[in-house]
């Protein structure tokens, strides 16, 4: 999968601009490993690259608490879903990079505040990239015209992501043939000392609901099996 994604990136680079590529893929599919792979490969090719993760742009602790209270929604008990990201900051960082200006990328530490998570600082970015990659589990989702009540709040929040999506020149969509693989991948990666199966099941329910309701139709999706081999 990693090599295929790299090939897609190289094949879709434009020479006369700063390229923004979005990588959309569910939890557990291997985006963190992919990020490290791409950093090494693109560095070998001397392609100045900045890779951003949607997870780094979660709201700060107090703002997150306030938003979840405002949401008043059974799916919104924790970070992760649409609306829990600092979209204004992400938009600012992307525009700074596109203008060739130095900028500051937030660092989100999921272990802070008793694993509720909080921003722990910022990383200064001074390079002028040829390529910007933004990866995340929901960056490619678009609002549904007639969402069910269960996803209505999530669907409404998706409209706030459109300014970010409009900056992306090319998408690479990762997917799996069975949604249950996502559940198992995520459980396999979980710190078993921090969460039992029942708690984990409650944690994953909102995500599984979104995966069941949202699908990206694209003939060029990279689809993998449980072992992350391309189908």
Protein backbone atom coordinates (compact mmCIF):
# COMPACT_ATOMS: atom_id res chain seq x y z
CA UNK A 1 0.00 0.00 0.00
CA UNK A 2 2.76 2.44 0.91
CA UNK A 3 4.48 2.13 -2.46
CA UNK A 4 1.17 2.56 -4.30
CA UNK A 5 0.41 5.77 -2.41
CA UNK A 6 3.90 7.08 -3.14
CA UNK A 7 3.45 6.36 -6.85
CA UNK A 8 0.12 8.20 -6.86
CA UNK A 9 1.73 11.22 -5.23
CA UNK A 10 4.62 11.37 -7.70
CA UNK A 11 2.30 10.89 -10.67
CA UNK A 12 0.14 13.82 -9.61
CA UNK A 13 2.76 16.41 -8.71
CA UNK A 14 2.64 19.66 -10.66
CA UNK A 15 5.94 21.39 -11.28
CA UNK A 16 4.71 24.99 -11.22
CA UNK A 17 2.96 25.11 -7.84
CA UNK A 18 2.96 23.96 -4.24
CA UNK A 19 0.95 20.74 -4.28
CA UNK A 20 -1.58 19.82 -1.59
CA UNK A 21 -2.51 16.16 -1.41
CA UNK A 22 -5.11 14.71 0.93
CA UNK A 23 -4.89 11.14 2.19
CA UNK A 24 -8.22 9.86 3.49
CA UNK A 25 -8.35 6.52 5.25
CA UNK A 26 -10.07 4.86 8.21
CA UNK A 27 -8.48 4.30 11.60
CA UNK A 28 -5.98 1.48 11.76
CA UNK A 29 -5.40 1.22 8.04
CA UNK A 30 -1.78 2.29 8.50
CA UNK A 31 -1.64 6.05 8.00
CA UNK A 32 1.01 6.56 10.71
CA UNK A 33 3.30 3.95 9.14
CA UNK A 34 2.54 5.45 5.73
CA UNK A 35 3.52 8.90 6.99
CA UNK A 36 6.97 7.66 8.08
CA UNK A 37 7.43 5.84 4.78
CA UNK A 38 6.54 8.92 2.74
CA UNK A 39 8.79 11.16 4.82
CA UNK A 40 11.77 8.91 4.02
CA UNK A 41 10.95 8.37 0.33
CA UNK A 42 10.21 12.01 -0.44
CA UNK A 43 13.34 13.10 1.43
CA UNK A 44 15.39 10.71 -0.71
CA UNK A 45 13.93 12.37 -3.79
CA UNK A 46 14.73 15.85 -2.40
CA UNK A 47 11.07 16.86 -2.50
CA UNK A 48 10.56 19.34 0.33
CA UNK A 49 7.45 18.06 2.08
CA UNK A 50 5.32 18.95 5.08
CA UNK A 51 2.99 16.22 6.32
CA UNK A 52 0.11 17.34 8.51
CA UNK A 53 -2.24 15.10 10.46
CA UNK A 54 -5.81 16.11 11.20
CA UNK A 55 -5.29 14.63 14.68
CA UNK A 56 -2.76 17.35 15.53
CA UNK A 57 -5.43 20.00 15.06
CA UNK A 58 -7.83 18.90 17.78
CA UNK A 59 -9.30 21.69 19.85
CA UNK A 60 -7.50 22.61 23.05
CA UNK A 61 -8.77 21.00 26.25
CA UNK A 62 -11.17 23.70 27.44
CA UNK A 63 -12.47 24.40 23.94
CA UNK A 64 -13.02 20.69 23.42
CA UNK A 65 -14.94 20.42 26.67
CA UNK A 66 -17.12 23.37 25.70
CA UNK A 67 -17.81 22.02 22.24
CA UNK A 68 -18.78 18.56 23.47
CA UNK A 69 -21.15 20.15 25.97
CA UNK A 70 -22.64 22.28 23.20
CA UNK A 71 -23.02 19.22 20.94
CA UNK A 72 -25.12 17.46 23.58
CA UNK A 73 -25.00 14.38 21.39
CA UNK A 74 -24.51 10.73 22.35
CA UNK A 75 -21.83 10.34 19.66
CA UNK A 76 -19.87 13.30 20.96
CA UNK A 77 -18.39 12.15 24.23
CA UNK A 78 -14.76 12.46 23.14
CA UNK A 79 -12.55 13.95 20.45
CA UNK A 80 -12.46 12.62 16.90
CA UNK A 81 -15.65 13.47 15.04
CA UNK A 82 -16.31 16.48 12.82
CA UNK A 83 -16.30 19.67 14.85
CA UNK A 84 -13.61 18.63 17.31
CA UNK A 85 -10.83 20.11 15.18
CA UNK A 86 -9.47 23.66 15.10
CA UNK A 87 -10.34 24.29 11.46
CA UNK A 88 -9.38 27.96 11.58
CA UNK A 89 -5.88 27.08 12.75
CA UNK A 90 -5.51 24.35 10.13
CA UNK A 91 -6.62 26.77 7.41
CA UNK A 92 -4.09 29.35 8.64
CA UNK A 93 -1.23 26.82 8.68
CA UNK A 94 -2.06 25.58 5.18
CA UNK A 95 -2.23 29.10 3.80
CA UNK A 96 1.05 30.05 5.48
CA UNK A 97 2.71 27.06 3.81
CA UNK A 98 1.15 27.86 0.44
CA UNK A 99 2.51 31.41 0.68
CA UNK A 100 5.97 30.16 1.65
CA UNK A 101 5.77 31.70 5.11
CA UNK A 102 7.02 30.11 8.29
CA UNK A 103 4.25 28.78 10.49
CA UNK A 104 3.57 26.87 13.68
CA UNK A 105 1.98 23.43 13.69
CA UNK A 106 0.24 22.39 16.91
CA UNK A 107 1.33 19.26 18.76
CA UNK A 108 -1.54 17.34 20.33
CA UNK A 109 -0.75 14.95 23.17
CA UNK A 110 -3.50 12.35 23.64
CA UNK A 111 -2.15 11.34 27.06
CA UNK A 112 -2.70 14.71 28.72
CA UNK A 113 -5.70 15.49 30.94
CA UNK A 114 -6.18 11.83 31.93
CA UNK A 115 -6.11 10.75 28.27
CA UNK A 116 -8.73 13.31 27.28
CA UNK A 117 -5.91 15.05 25.40
CA UNK A 118 -4.65 18.59 25.01
CA UNK A 119 -2.27 20.66 22.95
CA UNK A 120 1.26 20.43 24.33
CA UNK A 121 3.00 23.01 22.18
CA UNK A 122 3.85 24.01 18.63
CA UNK A 123 6.45 22.99 16.07
CA UNK A 124 7.95 25.76 13.98
CA UNK A 125 7.96 25.03 10.24
CA UNK A 126 10.42 27.11 8.24
CA UNK A 127 10.87 25.14 5.02
CA UNK A 128 9.11 26.24 1.84
CA UNK A 129 7.53 22.99 0.71
CA UNK A 130 6.99 21.69 -2.77
CA UNK A 131 4.45 19.29 -1.36
CA UNK A 132 1.96 19.45 1.52
CA UNK A 133 0.23 16.23 2.60
CA UNK A 134 -2.79 16.29 4.90
CA UNK A 135 -3.90 12.93 6.27
CA UNK A 136 -6.96 12.07 8.32
CA UNK A 137 -9.77 9.59 8.74
CA UNK A 138 -12.54 11.95 7.57
CA UNK A 139 -10.95 14.65 5.42
CA UNK A 140 -12.62 13.36 2.25
CA UNK A 141 -16.18 13.11 3.57
CA UNK A 142 -18.76 15.48 2.14
CA UNK A 143 -22.11 16.35 3.78
CA UNK A 144 -25.03 14.11 2.87
CA UNK A 145 -28.15 15.68 1.36
CA UNK A 146 -30.52 13.73 3.59
CA UNK A 147 -28.65 12.46 6.65
CA UNK A 148 -30.34 10.29 9.25
CA UNK A 149 -31.00 11.82 12.66
CA UNK A 150 -28.15 9.73 14.09
CA UNK A 151 -25.55 11.54 11.97
CA UNK A 152 -27.30 14.90 11.49
CA UNK A 153 -25.02 16.82 13.87
CA UNK A 154 -21.87 15.27 12.39
CA UNK A 155 -23.19 16.02 8.91
CA UNK A 156 -23.81 19.68 9.78
CA UNK A 157 -20.27 20.02 11.16
CA UNK A 158 -18.79 18.68 7.91
CA UNK A 159 -19.67 21.93 6.14
CA UNK A 160 -16.98 23.66 8.22
CA UNK A 161 -14.32 21.48 6.57
CA UNK A 162 -15.08 22.62 3.03
CA UNK A 163 -12.52 25.50 3.06
CA UNK A 164 -9.83 22.94 3.88
CA UNK A 165 -11.05 20.50 1.24
CA UNK A 166 -11.04 23.28 -1.35
CA UNK A 167 -7.28 23.69 -0.85
CA UNK A 168 -6.58 20.04 -1.69
CA UNK A 169 -5.46 19.45 -5.28
CA UNK A 170 -5.63 15.67 -5.30
CA UNK A 171 -7.07 13.00 -3.01
CA UNK A 172 -5.82 9.52 -2.30
CA UNK A 173 -8.56 7.40 -0.76
CA UNK A 174 -7.71 4.33 1.31
CA UNK A 175 -10.42 1.80 2.17
CA UNK A 176 -10.98 -1.78 3.28
CA UNK A 177 -13.33 -4.48 2.07
CA UNK A 178 -14.87 -5.03 5.52
CA UNK A 179 -15.71 -2.38 8.13
CA UNK A 180 -15.09 -4.88 10.92
CA UNK A 181 -11.40 -4.82 9.99
CA UNK A 182 -11.32 -1.21 11.21
CA UNK A 183 -12.73 -2.23 14.57
CA UNK A 184 -10.20 -5.06 14.93
CA UNK A 185 -7.24 -2.98 13.79
CA UNK A 186 -8.09 -0.31 16.32
CA UNK A 187 -8.54 -2.83 19.13
CA UNK A 188 -5.27 -4.56 18.30
CA UNK A 189 -3.49 -1.21 18.63
CA UNK A 190 -5.20 -0.27 21.89
CA UNK A 191 -3.35 -0.12 25.20
CA UNK A 192 -5.18 -2.98 26.95
CA UNK A 193 -4.26 -1.54 30.35
CA UNK A 194 -6.19 1.60 29.57
CA UNK A 195 -9.44 0.31 28.09
CA UNK A 196 -11.45 -2.89 28.41
CA UNK A 197 -13.47 -4.32 25.53
CA UNK A 198 -16.80 -2.90 26.70
CA UNK A 199 -15.34 0.60 27.03
CA UNK A 200 -13.63 0.25 23.68
CA UNK A 201 -16.89 -0.82 22.07
CA UNK A 202 -18.57 2.36 23.33
CA UNK A 203 -15.62 4.40 22.09
CA UNK A 204 -15.84 2.92 18.59
CA UNK A 205 -19.62 3.08 18.15
CA UNK A 206 -19.69 6.69 16.86
CA UNK A 207 -16.92 5.95 14.37
CA UNK A 208 -18.58 2.79 13.10
CA UNK A 209 -21.80 4.74 12.68
CA UNK A 210 -20.00 7.22 10.45
CA UNK A 211 -18.29 4.49 8.41
CA UNK A 212 -21.68 2.84 7.88
CA UNK A 213 -23.30 6.07 6.67
CA UNK A 214 -20.52 7.68 4.65
CA UNK A 215 -18.76 6.16 1.69
CA UNK A 216 -16.58 7.75 -0.95
CA UNK A 217 -17.31 6.65 -4.48
CA UNK A 218 -14.05 6.71 -6.38
CA UNK A 219 -12.82 4.21 -8.94
CA UNK A 220 -9.23 4.86 -7.90
CA UNK A 221 -9.61 3.99 -4.22
CA UNK A 222 -6.84 1.83 -2.82
CA UNK A 223 -8.68 -1.04 -1.11
CA UNK A 224 -6.91 -3.41 1.24
CA UNK A 225 -7.65 -6.67 3.07
CA UNK A 226 -7.17 -7.33 6.78
CA UNK A 227 -3.39 -7.68 6.33
CA UNK A 228 -3.39 -4.33 4.48
CA UNK A 229 -2.58 -5.97 1.16
CA UNK A 230 -4.10 -4.26 -1.86
CA UNK A 231 -7.11 -6.07 -3.31
